[in-house]
């Protein structure tokens, strides 16, 4: 990742992310149905060090929700509680700049698999009719991995939204994330291809219902658009470091079984 004397993404990061979202080279189509497509990246050359976790990309053609509304949905943490049934706990930790923050998110996994959590740096960019959000895992001194959860890793995850009209847009989700633990990578890759369309449909439905909800819930409060509204404490980005997936192996693999304790599974 390109870093400009800081962990914060620079213009090159956003440009490269957009390029990946729009590229068709080295992407294999896995799903194509009802205005939605799913691809997985195919490495340009076979290599021994090729990543075991696929990079997955989902594209949805939305005909009834604006790009601006979909962008708001992704940012609005209060609204996420209304539409994300997998969410266990989610909160913003600190503001890093006018267009970047660090946050915590944990989610519920089907038993007997342990629940997961991540600490990520999120940054965003709005240019004319395009919206980009990117995130990646970081180490935060006050939020280390917990024994009750498996710390997952977002290598690179984000969204590219392009307006195609006053009430329509192209919505692209791209992710390379490792849930860690003892789950076989082939299972992770297959599951992501199946789950991605379901998640996209949930986000689309959330977009359809957002305007009505927002009118009743602080309609003018949008700190992702108006940084002066943010009440988050500020934090020096230098206090964070990128969370590498391999550095978590000794934490997540301390038990060979990626399952909850028997008392949690009862």
XYZ file of N, CA and C in Angstrom:
798
model
N 0.843 -1.187 0.000
C 0.000 0.000 0.000
C 0.878 1.235 0.000
N 0.510 2.208 -0.767
C 1.292 3.436 -0.854
C 1.003 4.318 0.341
N 2.051 4.658 1.072
C 1.888 5.500 2.240
C 2.770 6.733 2.101
N 2.180 7.878 2.316
C 2.894 9.127 2.156
C 3.352 9.610 3.524
N 4.469 9.055 4.024
C 5.025 9.351 5.341
C 3.978 9.187 6.435
N 2.954 8.405 6.166
C 1.868 8.199 7.112
C 1.142 6.926 6.736
N 0.437 6.380 7.708
C -0.365 5.193 7.433
C -1.624 5.552 6.647
N -1.974 6.830 6.601
C -3.175 7.252 5.888
C -3.039 7.053 4.383
N -4.060 6.523 3.731
C -4.010 6.345 2.273
C -3.846 7.683 1.550
N -3.041 7.679 0.484
C -2.875 8.881 -0.321
C -3.670 8.744 -1.616
N -3.511 9.697 -2.511
C -4.269 9.692 -3.767
C -4.016 8.431 -4.580
N -2.781 7.921 -4.517
C -2.437 6.725 -5.291
C -3.237 5.513 -4.832
N -3.514 5.435 -3.540
C -4.295 4.315 -3.007
C -5.717 4.342 -3.565
N -6.340 5.511 -3.548
C -7.699 5.632 -4.077
C -7.732 5.364 -5.585
N -6.729 5.862 -6.293
C -6.683 5.655 -7.742
C -6.510 4.182 -8.071
N -5.658 3.497 -7.328
C -5.439 2.074 -7.575
C -6.672 1.256 -7.227
N -7.348 1.630 -6.140
C -8.565 0.915 -5.755
C -9.636 1.069 -6.834
N -9.813 2.274 -7.333
C -10.778 2.502 -8.411
C -10.413 1.674 -9.644
N -9.133 1.625 -9.970
C -8.686 0.857 -11.124
C -9.026 -0.619 -10.966
N -8.808 -1.157 -9.765
C -9.146 -2.562 -9.516
C -10.649 -2.800 -9.641
N -11.430 -1.855 -9.151
C -12.884 -2.013 -9.210
C -13.398 -2.051 -10.648
N -12.788 -1.269 -11.517
C -13.270 -1.156 -12.891
C -12.579 -2.112 -13.856
N -11.507 -2.749 -13.419
C -10.745 -3.636 -14.295
C -11.492 -4.939 -14.585
N -11.284 -5.459 -15.773
C -11.824 -6.780 -16.134
C -10.707 -7.793 -16.391
N -9.472 -7.313 -16.432
C -8.337 -8.208 -16.656
C -8.066 -9.042 -15.412
N -7.832 -10.331 -15.626
C -7.472 -11.250 -14.544
C -8.565 -11.398 -13.478
N -9.817 -11.240 -13.902
C -10.945 -11.478 -13.003
C -11.847 -12.548 -13.605
N -12.184 -13.543 -12.803
C -13.005 -14.668 -13.258
C -14.425 -14.525 -12.713
N -15.414 -14.508 -13.607
C -16.803 -14.353 -13.196
C -17.315 -15.622 -12.522
N -17.919 -15.449 -11.339
C -18.433 -16.578 -10.574
C -19.945 -16.544 -10.408
N -20.544 -15.374 -10.673
C -21.980 -15.209 -10.456
C -22.469 -14.058 -11.312
N -23.587 -14.252 -11.980
C -24.141 -13.196 -12.819
C -25.653 -13.388 -12.878
N -26.378 -12.573 -12.110
C -27.816 -12.770 -12.044
C -28.496 -11.523 -11.479
N -29.547 -11.076 -12.150
C -30.381 -9.982 -11.663
C -29.575 -8.751 -11.251
N -28.892 -8.170 -12.212
C -28.151 -6.922 -12.005
C -27.015 -7.040 -10.992
N -26.522 -8.264 -10.775
C -25.421 -8.451 -9.849
C -24.422 -9.448 -10.414
N -23.137 -9.102 -10.280
C -22.071 -9.996 -10.721
C -21.035 -10.142 -9.605
N -20.413 -11.310 -9.554
C -19.344 -11.574 -8.599
C -18.152 -12.139 -9.354
N -16.954 -11.591 -9.070
C -15.718 -12.086 -9.669
C -14.694 -12.390 -8.588
N -13.759 -13.276 -8.915
C -12.580 -13.476 -8.082
C -11.360 -13.187 -8.944
N -10.358 -12.622 -8.319
C -9.148 -12.268 -9.052
C -8.311 -13.504 -9.340
N -7.800 -13.579 -10.533
C -6.894 -14.654 -10.933
C -5.499 -14.042 -11.064
N -4.526 -14.513 -10.299
C -3.175 -13.942 -10.404
C -2.676 -13.976 -11.840
N -2.017 -12.905 -12.265
C -1.536 -12.812 -13.645
C -0.587 -13.946 -13.986
N 0.219 -14.335 -13.020
C 1.164 -15.428 -13.216
C 1.095 -16.353 -12.024
N 1.202 -17.653 -12.313
C 1.225 -18.610 -11.227
C 2.520 -18.430 -10.450
N 2.371 -18.295 -9.162
C 3.554 -18.080 -8.332
C 3.376 -18.807 -7.003
N 4.494 -19.216 -6.451
C 4.447 -19.927 -5.177
C 3.959 -19.036 -4.044
N 4.178 -17.729 -4.197
C 3.771 -16.807 -3.139
C 2.433 -16.134 -3.432
N 1.655 -16.718 -4.330
C 0.331 -16.165 -4.628
C -0.532 -16.224 -3.374
N -1.332 -15.208 -3.114
C -2.137 -15.187 -1.889
C -3.134 -16.334 -1.853
N -3.311 -16.908 -0.663
C -4.248 -18.013 -0.501
C -5.689 -17.527 -0.385
N -5.836 -16.282 0.019
C -7.173 -15.708 0.164
C -7.507 -14.921 -1.093
N -8.592 -15.305 -1.749
C -8.994 -14.636 -2.979
C -9.354 -13.177 -2.734
N -9.129 -12.393 -3.742
C -9.689 -11.039 -3.777
C -11.005 -11.157 -4.524
N -12.077 -10.685 -3.919
C -13.404 -10.850 -4.493
C -13.988 -9.473 -4.820
N -14.745 -9.424 -5.906
C -15.354 -8.168 -6.340
C -16.814 -8.412 -6.704
N -17.701 -7.569 -6.189
C -19.126 -7.674 -6.479
C -19.608 -6.354 -7.073
N -20.372 -6.449 -8.131
C -20.917 -5.257 -8.781
C -22.437 -5.365 -8.814
N -23.093 -4.319 -8.374
C -24.548 -4.288 -8.366
C -25.031 -3.039 -9.109
N -25.947 -3.242 -10.041
C -26.567 -2.126 -10.755
C -27.844 -1.757 -10.026
N -27.842 -0.584 -9.413
C -28.974 -0.128 -8.602
C -29.782 0.896 -9.390
N -31.073 0.660 -9.509
C -31.924 1.511 -10.328
C -32.909 2.361 -9.535
N -32.854 2.257 -8.193
C -33.849 2.968 -7.404
C -33.282 3.695 -6.188
N -31.957 3.777 -6.089
C -31.325 4.483 -4.969
C -30.143 5.283 -5.514
N -29.993 6.511 -5.052
C -28.898 7.357 -5.527
C -27.551 6.924 -4.956
N -26.488 7.319 -5.645
C -25.134 7.033 -5.174
C -24.897 7.703 -3.823
N -25.385 8.931 -3.658
C -25.190 9.662 -2.409
C -25.836 8.944 -1.233
N -27.026 8.378 -1.468
C -27.711 7.655 -0.397
C -26.970 6.378 -0.028
N -26.495 5.635 -1.015
C -25.750 4.415 -0.728
C -24.469 4.736 0.039
N -23.859 5.846 -0.300
C -22.649 6.284 0.405
C -22.974 6.594 1.867
N -24.083 7.277 2.098
C -24.497 7.580 3.467
C -24.768 6.305 4.262
N -25.408 5.337 3.638
C -25.715 4.069 4.306
C -24.439 3.407 4.824
N -23.402 3.395 4.010
C -22.153 2.746 4.398
C -21.477 3.456 5.566
N -21.680 4.744 5.673
C -21.034 5.522 6.732
C -21.821 5.559 8.037
N -23.123 5.480 7.957
C -23.970 5.745 9.117
C -23.978 4.563 10.089
N -23.167 4.682 11.131
C -23.043 3.586 12.098
C -24.322 3.318 12.860
N -25.100 4.355 13.138
C -26.369 4.157 13.846
C -27.346 3.354 13.001
N -27.351 3.626 11.710
C -28.285 2.920 10.827
C -27.878 1.469 10.627
N -26.599 1.195 10.719
C -26.154 -0.188 10.490
C -26.794 -1.149 11.485
N -27.062 -0.657 12.665
C -27.719 -1.496 13.671
C -29.108 -1.931 13.221
N -29.692 -1.176 12.288
C -31.040 -1.472 11.812
C -31.076 -2.549 10.734
N -29.967 -2.688 9.975
C -30.040 -3.567 8.811
C -28.997 -4.692 8.777
N -28.020 -4.677 9.677
C -26.947 -5.676 9.649
C -27.157 -6.702 10.761
N -27.815 -7.839 10.457
C -28.120 -8.819 11.498
C -26.879 -9.558 12.016
N -25.790 -9.532 11.262
C -24.579 -10.232 11.692
C -23.760 -9.418 12.679
N -24.025 -8.122 12.762
C -23.219 -7.256 13.620
C -23.416 -7.593 15.088
N -22.311 -7.769 15.793
C -22.350 -8.012 17.239
C -22.063 -6.717 17.994
N -21.012 -6.020 17.569
C -20.643 -4.747 18.187
C -19.896 -3.909 17.156
N -20.183 -2.619 17.131
C -19.521 -1.740 16.176
C -19.462 -0.326 16.730
N -18.294 0.298 16.632
C -18.171 1.682 17.077
C -16.923 2.314 16.465
N -16.996 3.637 16.303
C -15.836 4.401 15.859
C -14.967 4.692 17.071
N -13.650 4.576 16.897
C -12.726 4.775 18.006
C -12.174 6.189 18.031
N -11.686 6.658 16.899
C -11.062 7.979 16.861
C -11.024 8.518 15.442
N -10.913 9.810 15.358
C -10.781 10.502 14.073
C -9.300 10.710 13.784
N -8.890 10.363 12.577
C -7.482 10.486 12.193
C -7.221 11.707 11.325
N -8.233 12.090 10.540
C -8.149 13.264 9.681
C -9.568 13.615 9.263
N -9.709 14.612 8.392
C -11.044 15.011 7.948
C -11.744 13.900 7.182
N -10.967 12.981 6.591
C -11.575 11.900 5.803
C -11.027 10.528 6.191
N -10.729 10.338 7.472
C -10.239 9.035 7.918
C -10.533 8.844 9.403
N -10.859 7.607 9.768
C -11.050 7.270 11.177
C -10.607 5.832 11.414
N -10.597 5.428 12.659
C -10.289 4.052 13.026
C -11.472 3.543 13.829
N -11.871 2.294 13.560
C -13.062 1.768 14.205
C -12.964 0.290 14.509
N -13.941 -0.179 15.262
C -14.007 -1.585 15.690
C -15.321 -2.190 15.202
N -15.235 -3.434 14.742
C -16.439 -4.135 14.287
C -16.290 -5.618 14.617
N -17.311 -6.194 15.214
C -17.330 -7.645 15.445
C -18.629 -8.204 14.906
N -18.585 -9.461 14.491
C -19.779 -10.046 13.906
C -19.981 -11.480 14.365
N -21.229 -11.896 14.276
C -21.651 -13.209 14.745
C -21.442 -14.244 13.648
N -20.787 -15.340 14.002
C -20.598 -16.459 13.079
C -21.500 -17.612 13.503
N -21.909 -18.437 12.545
C -22.755 -19.581 12.915
C -22.007 -20.541 13.831
N -22.654 -20.965 14.892
C -22.034 -21.916 15.804
C -21.746 -23.229 15.079
N -20.636 -23.888 15.431
C -19.756 -23.640 16.573
C -18.537 -22.756 16.245
N -18.558 -22.051 15.114
C -17.426 -21.205 14.743
C -17.389 -19.970 15.645
N -16.198 -19.603 16.084
C -16.044 -18.428 16.939
C -16.395 -17.147 16.178
N -16.943 -16.196 16.906
C -17.212 -14.886 16.334
C -15.907 -14.179 15.986
N -15.977 -13.247 15.039
C -14.804 -12.531 14.553
C -14.880 -11.047 14.912
N -13.710 -10.394 14.906
C -13.685 -8.947 15.026
C -12.520 -8.381 14.226
N -12.601 -7.087 13.942
C -11.540 -6.387 13.222
C -11.401 -4.974 13.790
N -10.200 -4.446 13.700
C -9.944 -3.034 13.949
C -9.395 -2.487 12.635
N -10.081 -1.523 12.058
C -9.689 -1.048 10.734
C -9.542 0.462 10.657
N -8.644 0.869 9.807
C -8.529 2.267 9.405
C -9.377 2.428 8.155
N -10.274 3.402 8.199
C -11.169 3.659 7.077
C -10.919 5.066 6.551
N -10.853 5.176 5.238
C -10.670 6.490 4.627
C -11.598 6.606 3.431
N -11.992 7.826 3.106
C -12.981 8.009 2.051
C -12.661 9.225 1.189
N -13.239 9.195 -0.017
C -13.007 10.270 -0.982
C -14.259 10.467 -1.820
N -14.653 11.723 -2.004
C -15.797 12.060 -2.847
C -15.312 12.998 -3.946
N -15.553 12.597 -5.194
C -15.155 13.418 -6.332
C -16.290 13.432 -7.349
N -16.928 14.594 -7.489
C -18.035 14.746 -8.434
C -19.097 13.685 -8.182
N -19.250 12.752 -9.111
C -20.302 11.741 -8.978
C -19.749 10.381 -8.569
N -18.554 10.362 -7.977
C -17.922 9.121 -7.546
C -17.638 9.161 -6.046
N -17.831 8.017 -5.402
C -17.596 7.890 -3.964
C -16.734 6.649 -3.725
N -15.685 6.789 -2.926
C -14.801 5.665 -2.629
C -14.580 5.583 -1.124
N -14.686 4.372 -0.594
C -14.341 4.088 0.799
C -13.379 2.905 0.796
N -12.268 3.007 1.499
C -11.340 1.885 1.624
C -11.031 1.661 3.104
N -10.744 0.419 3.453
C -10.280 0.142 4.812
C -9.278 -1.001 4.811
N -8.476 -1.042 5.856
C -7.532 -2.142 6.060
C -7.267 -2.257 7.559
N -6.871 -3.446 7.975
C -6.682 -3.712 9.397
C -5.451 -3.008 9.955
N -5.601 -2.543 11.181
C -4.491 -1.893 11.876
C -4.401 -2.428 13.299
N -3.245 -2.212 13.904
C -3.039 -2.513 15.315
C -3.282 -1.233 16.112
N -4.178 -1.323 17.078
C -4.456 -0.192 17.968
C -4.004 -0.586 19.369
N -3.231 0.252 20.032
C -2.682 -0.123 21.341
C -3.729 -0.445 22.396
N -4.936 0.113 22.257
C -5.965 -0.118 23.272
C -6.974 -1.200 22.884
N -6.814 -1.761 21.681
C -7.772 -2.774 21.228
C -7.041 -3.992 20.660
N -6.323 -4.721 21.514
C -5.637 -5.937 21.064
C -6.634 -7.077 20.861
N -6.224 -8.172 20.227
C -7.117 -9.323 20.071
C -7.603 -9.835 21.422
N -8.856 -10.325 21.430
C -9.444 -10.869 22.650
C -9.579 -12.383 22.519
N -9.450 -13.075 23.631
C -9.488 -14.539 23.596
C -10.852 -15.076 23.200
N -11.901 -14.303 23.430
C -13.257 -14.782 23.128
C -13.612 -14.639 21.651
N -12.777 -13.924 20.885
C -13.029 -13.692 19.472
C -11.772 -13.997 18.664
N -11.966 -14.274 17.392
C -10.835 -14.436 16.483
C -10.648 -13.130 15.727
N -9.462 -12.574 15.797
C -9.173 -11.311 15.124
C -8.941 -11.562 13.627
N -9.882 -11.107 12.815
C -9.777 -11.237 11.366
C -8.915 -10.094 10.818
N -8.584 -10.198 9.539
C -7.728 -9.189 8.919
C -8.318 -8.743 7.585
N -8.547 -7.454 7.467
C -8.889 -6.866 6.179
C -7.589 -6.420 5.529
N -7.197 -7.135 4.492
C -5.989 -6.750 3.756
C -6.293 -5.491 2.950
N -7.431 -5.511 2.274
C -7.971 -4.338 1.589
C -9.441 -4.593 1.299
N -10.274 -3.706 1.766
C -11.708 -3.821 1.545
C -12.248 -2.427 1.242
N -13.244 -2.353 0.378
C -13.797 -1.040 0.113
C -14.940 -1.035 -0.875
N -15.407 0.163 -1.167
C -16.551 0.366 -2.043
C -16.256 1.475 -3.041
N -16.736 1.263 -4.250
C -16.700 2.295 -5.288
C -18.128 2.479 -5.776
N -18.638 3.714 -5.669
C -20.013 4.000 -6.071
C -19.983 5.089 -7.132
N -20.633 4.823 -8.249
C -20.657 5.753 -9.373
C -22.107 6.097 -9.710
N -22.424 7.377 -9.673
C -23.779 7.798 -10.009
C -24.048 7.588 -11.495
N -25.244 7.073 -11.807
C -25.658 6.910 -13.201
C -26.946 7.685 -13.482
N -27.398 8.440 -12.481
C -28.631 9.213 -12.621
C -29.039 9.738 -11.262
N -30.100 10.535 -11.194
C -30.526 11.108 -9.908
C -30.965 10.069 -8.888
N -31.326 8.887 -9.337
C -31.797 7.853 -8.410
C -31.284 6.471 -8.826
N -30.045 6.431 -9.328
C -29.465 5.154 -9.759
C -27.945 5.240 -9.661
N -27.316 4.073 -9.573
C -25.861 4.046 -9.446
C -25.300 2.657 -9.720
N -23.996 2.630 -9.924
C -23.235 1.388 -9.946
C -22.561 1.266 -8.588
N -22.711 0.128 -7.946
C -22.205 -0.087 -6.591
C -21.253 -1.285 -6.626
N -19.985 -1.062 -6.323
C -18.979 -2.133 -6.383
C -18.333 -2.314 -5.014
N -18.286 -3.567 -4.590
C -17.627 -3.951 -3.340
C -16.434 -4.824 -3.690
N -15.272 -4.496 -3.151
C -14.066 -5.269 -3.412
C -13.405 -5.594 -2.085
N -12.986 -6.845 -1.914
C -12.404 -7.210 -0.623
C -11.402 -8.344 -0.747
N -10.353 -8.221 0.033
C -9.441 -9.326 0.299
C -9.287 -9.354 1.812
N -9.959 -10.292 2.446
C -9.982 -10.360 3.902
C -9.780 -11.796 4.360
N -9.069 -11.949 5.446
C -8.765 -13.267 6.001
C -9.466 -13.400 7.351
N -10.423 -14.333 7.474
C -11.126 -14.500 8.749
C -10.277 -15.159 9.820
N -9.093 -15.626 9.428
C -8.145 -16.256 10.340
C -8.736 -17.504 10.999
N -8.137 -17.920 12.113
C -8.566 -19.158 12.737
C -8.134 -20.357 11.904
N -8.752 -21.501 12.164
C -8.356 -22.745 11.502
C -9.250 -23.111 10.328
N -10.082 -22.173 9.872
C -10.933 -22.449 8.716
C -10.067 -22.657 7.471
N -10.273 -23.741 6.725
C -9.492 -23.953 5.495
C -9.718 -22.812 4.509
N -8.662 -22.383 3.861
C -8.758 -21.238 2.948
C -9.721 -21.524 1.793
N -9.784 -22.777 1.333
C -10.688 -23.100 0.230
C -12.137 -22.904 0.668
N -12.432 -23.203 1.939
C -13.775 -22.988 2.469
C -14.079 -21.498 2.553
N -13.097 -20.731 2.997
C -13.256 -19.276 3.086
C -13.554 -18.682 1.721
N -12.790 -19.114 0.708
C -12.965 -18.567 -0.637
C -14.327 -18.914 -1.212
N -14.765 -20.142 -1.025
C -16.067 -20.556 -1.545
C -17.202 -19.834 -0.824
N -17.075 -19.727 0.493
C -18.131 -19.089 1.281
C -18.290 -17.622 0.907
N -17.174 -16.953 0.656
C -17.251 -15.526 0.323
C -18.005 -15.304 -0.978
N -17.864 -16.223 -1.911
C -18.550 -16.086 -3.202
C -20.057 -16.267 -3.052
N -20.474 -17.079 -2.080
C -21.890 -17.320 -1.846
C -22.510 -16.202 -1.000
N -21.761 -15.763 0.004
C -22.294 -14.776 0.940
C -22.332 -13.371 0.352
N -21.390 -13.062 -0.542
C -21.290 -11.705 -1.068
C -22.593 -11.201 -1.687
N -23.260 -11.974 -2.565
C -24.527 -11.474 -3.135
C -25.591 -11.213 -2.077
N -25.616 -12.030 -1.022
C -26.602 -11.830 0.047
C -26.351 -10.511 0.770
N -25.088 -10.248 1.043
C -24.738 -9.007 1.727
C -25.080 -7.806 0.853
N -24.783 -7.911 -0.442
C -25.069 -6.813 -1.361
C -26.567 -6.513 -1.404
N -27.380 -7.561 -1.404
C -28.831 -7.374 -1.418
C -29.305 -6.689 -0.142
N -28.681 -7.038 0.991
C -29.043 -6.400 2.258
C -28.691 -4.917 2.241
N -27.522 -4.583 1.678
C -27.111 -3.188 1.602
C -28.049 -2.406 0.686
N -28.441 -3.028 -0.425
C -29.373 -2.376 -1.351
C -30.707 -2.080 -0.657
N -31.224 -3.055 0.062
C -32.485 -2.851 0.783
C -32.330 -1.749 1.824
N -31.161 -1.714 2.474
C -30.898 -0.660 3.453
C -30.930 0.707 2.778
N -30.402 0.774 1.560
C -30.432 2.026 0.812
C -31.853 2.460 0.486
N -32.701 1.496 0.166
C -34.096 1.814 -0.156
C -34.831 2.407 1.045
N -34.452 1.982 2.238
C -35.171 2.410 3.444
C -34.491 3.547 4.196
N -33.322 3.966 3.741
C -32.522 4.903 4.528
C -33.156 6.290 4.668
N -33.641 6.846 3.583
C -34.153 8.216 3.634
C -35.259 8.367 4.671
N -36.184 7.407 4.695
C -37.267 7.462 5.672
C -36.757 7.359 7.096
N -35.779 6.476 7.313
C -35.203 6.314 8.649
C -34.450 7.573 9.071
N -33.656 8.123 8.153
C -32.809 9.265 8.490
C -33.630 10.499 8.846
N -34.783 10.651 8.229
C -35.649 11.796 8.529
C -36.072 11.809 9.995
N -36.093 10.629 10.602
C -36.508 10.499 12.003
C -35.322 10.390 12.949
N -34.102 10.386 12.413
C -32.912 10.158 13.232
C -31.776 11.104 12.838
N -31.776 12.260 13.461
C -30.731 13.279 13.235
C -30.475 13.499 11.746
N -31.477 13.988 11.013
C -31.368 14.088 9.553
C -30.222 14.962 9.052
N -29.785 15.917 9.848
C -28.717 16.810 9.394
C -27.338 16.394 9.895
N -27.274 15.298 10.633
C -25.992 14.865 11.207
C -25.311 13.866 10.272
N -24.304 14.318 9.551
C -23.548 13.471 8.638
C -22.069 13.872 8.703
N -21.382 13.468 9.759
C -19.979 13.883 9.926
C -19.044 13.384 8.832
N -19.449 12.364 8.080
C -18.623 11.897 6.959
C -18.651 12.904 5.804
N -19.663 13.751 5.787
C -19.738 14.834 4.800
C -19.316 16.172 5.398
N -19.581 16.325 6.692
C -19.294 17.578 7.375
C -18.415 17.279 8.599
N -17.099 17.247 8.405
C -16.177 16.834 9.472
C -16.327 17.635 10.757
N -16.769 18.873 10.644
C -16.922 19.708 11.835
C -17.988 19.162 12.786
N -18.839 18.250 12.305
C -19.868 17.642 13.158
C -19.327 16.495 14.007
N -18.147 16.018 13.688
C -17.608 14.856 14.387
C -17.331 15.166 15.856
N -17.733 14.257 16.727
C -17.459 14.373 18.158
C -16.429 13.347 18.615
N -15.822 12.643 17.669
C -14.824 11.638 18.011
C -13.550 12.296 18.525
N -12.863 11.642 19.449
C -11.552 12.153 19.853
C -10.580 12.013 18.686
N -9.616 12.906 18.608
C -8.616 12.815 17.550
C -7.482 11.899 17.993
N -6.811 11.328 17.012
C -5.712 10.403 17.286
C -4.636 10.605 16.245
N -3.403 10.520 16.642
C -2.284 10.619 15.725
C -2.167 9.310 14.948
N -2.261 9.341 13.620
C -2.149 8.111 12.831
C -0.849 7.346 13.097
N 0.181 8.042 13.566
C 1.459 7.388 13.846
C 1.358 6.371 14.981
N 0.284 6.450 15.769
C 0.092 5.480 16.850
C -0.418 4.142 16.336
N -0.801 4.099 15.076
C -1.308 2.871 14.468
C -0.249 2.240 13.577
N -0.386 0.923 13.378
C 0.464 0.223 12.417
C -0.388 -0.784 11.674
N -0.003 -1.113 10.465
C -0.768 -2.054 9.661
C -0.738 -3.441 10.291
N -1.910 -4.061 10.391
C -2.009 -5.418 10.932
C -1.769 -6.426 9.821
N -0.660 -7.129 9.879
C -0.356 -8.168 8.901
C -1.045 -9.461 9.292
N -1.541 -10.175 8.300
C -2.264 -11.414 8.581
C -1.374 -12.450 9.244
N -0.115 -12.571 8.774
C 0.750 -13.627 9.289
C 1.126 -13.394 10.753
N 1.106 -12.154 11.214
C 1.483 -11.884 12.598
C 0.418 -12.317 13.587
N -0.765 -12.681 13.084
C -1.837 -13.130 13.961
C -1.900 -14.647 14.071
N -1.087 -15.359 13.312
C -1.169 -16.813 13.319
C -0.978 -17.381 14.721
N -0.016 -16.827 15.464
C 0.256 -17.374 16.787
C -0.871 -17.083 17.765
N -1.683 -16.070 17.474
C -2.825 -15.770 18.331
C -4.012 -16.647 17.974
N -4.322 -16.714 16.685
C -5.539 -17.405 16.247
C -5.391 -18.913 16.208
N -4.184 -19.397 16.035
C -3.992 -20.825 15.896
C -3.564 -21.478 17.204
N -3.682 -20.750 18.329
C -3.287 -21.322 19.607
C -4.132 -22.549 19.931
N -5.341 -22.573 19.355
C -6.186 -23.754 19.452
C -6.450 -24.248 18.048
N -6.309 -25.512 17.827
C -6.491 -26.058 16.481
C -7.947 -26.076 16.067
N -8.834 -25.956 17.034
C -10.251 -26.007 16.719
C -10.836 -24.610 16.716
N -11.355 -24.186 15.568
C -11.952 -22.858 15.442
C -13.407 -22.945 15.880
N -13.600 -23.291 17.163
C -14.944 -23.460 17.683
C -15.054 -22.765 19.017
N -16.280 -22.482 19.395
C -16.530 -21.863 20.688
C -16.382 -22.898 21.783
N -16.192 -22.407 23.011
C -16.141 -23.310 24.141
C -17.474 -24.029 24.268
N -17.444 -25.197 24.883
C -18.651 -26.010 24.971
C -19.784 -25.253 25.640
N -19.446 -24.396 26.627
C -20.510 -23.672 27.313
C -21.151 -22.639 26.409
N -20.394 -22.158 25.397
C -20.957 -21.190 24.458
C -21.790 -21.868 23.391
N -21.530 -23.146 23.163
C -22.198 -23.856 22.083
C -23.461 -24.550 22.550
N -23.683 -24.533 23.835
C -24.849 -25.251 24.353
C -26.114 -24.463 24.130
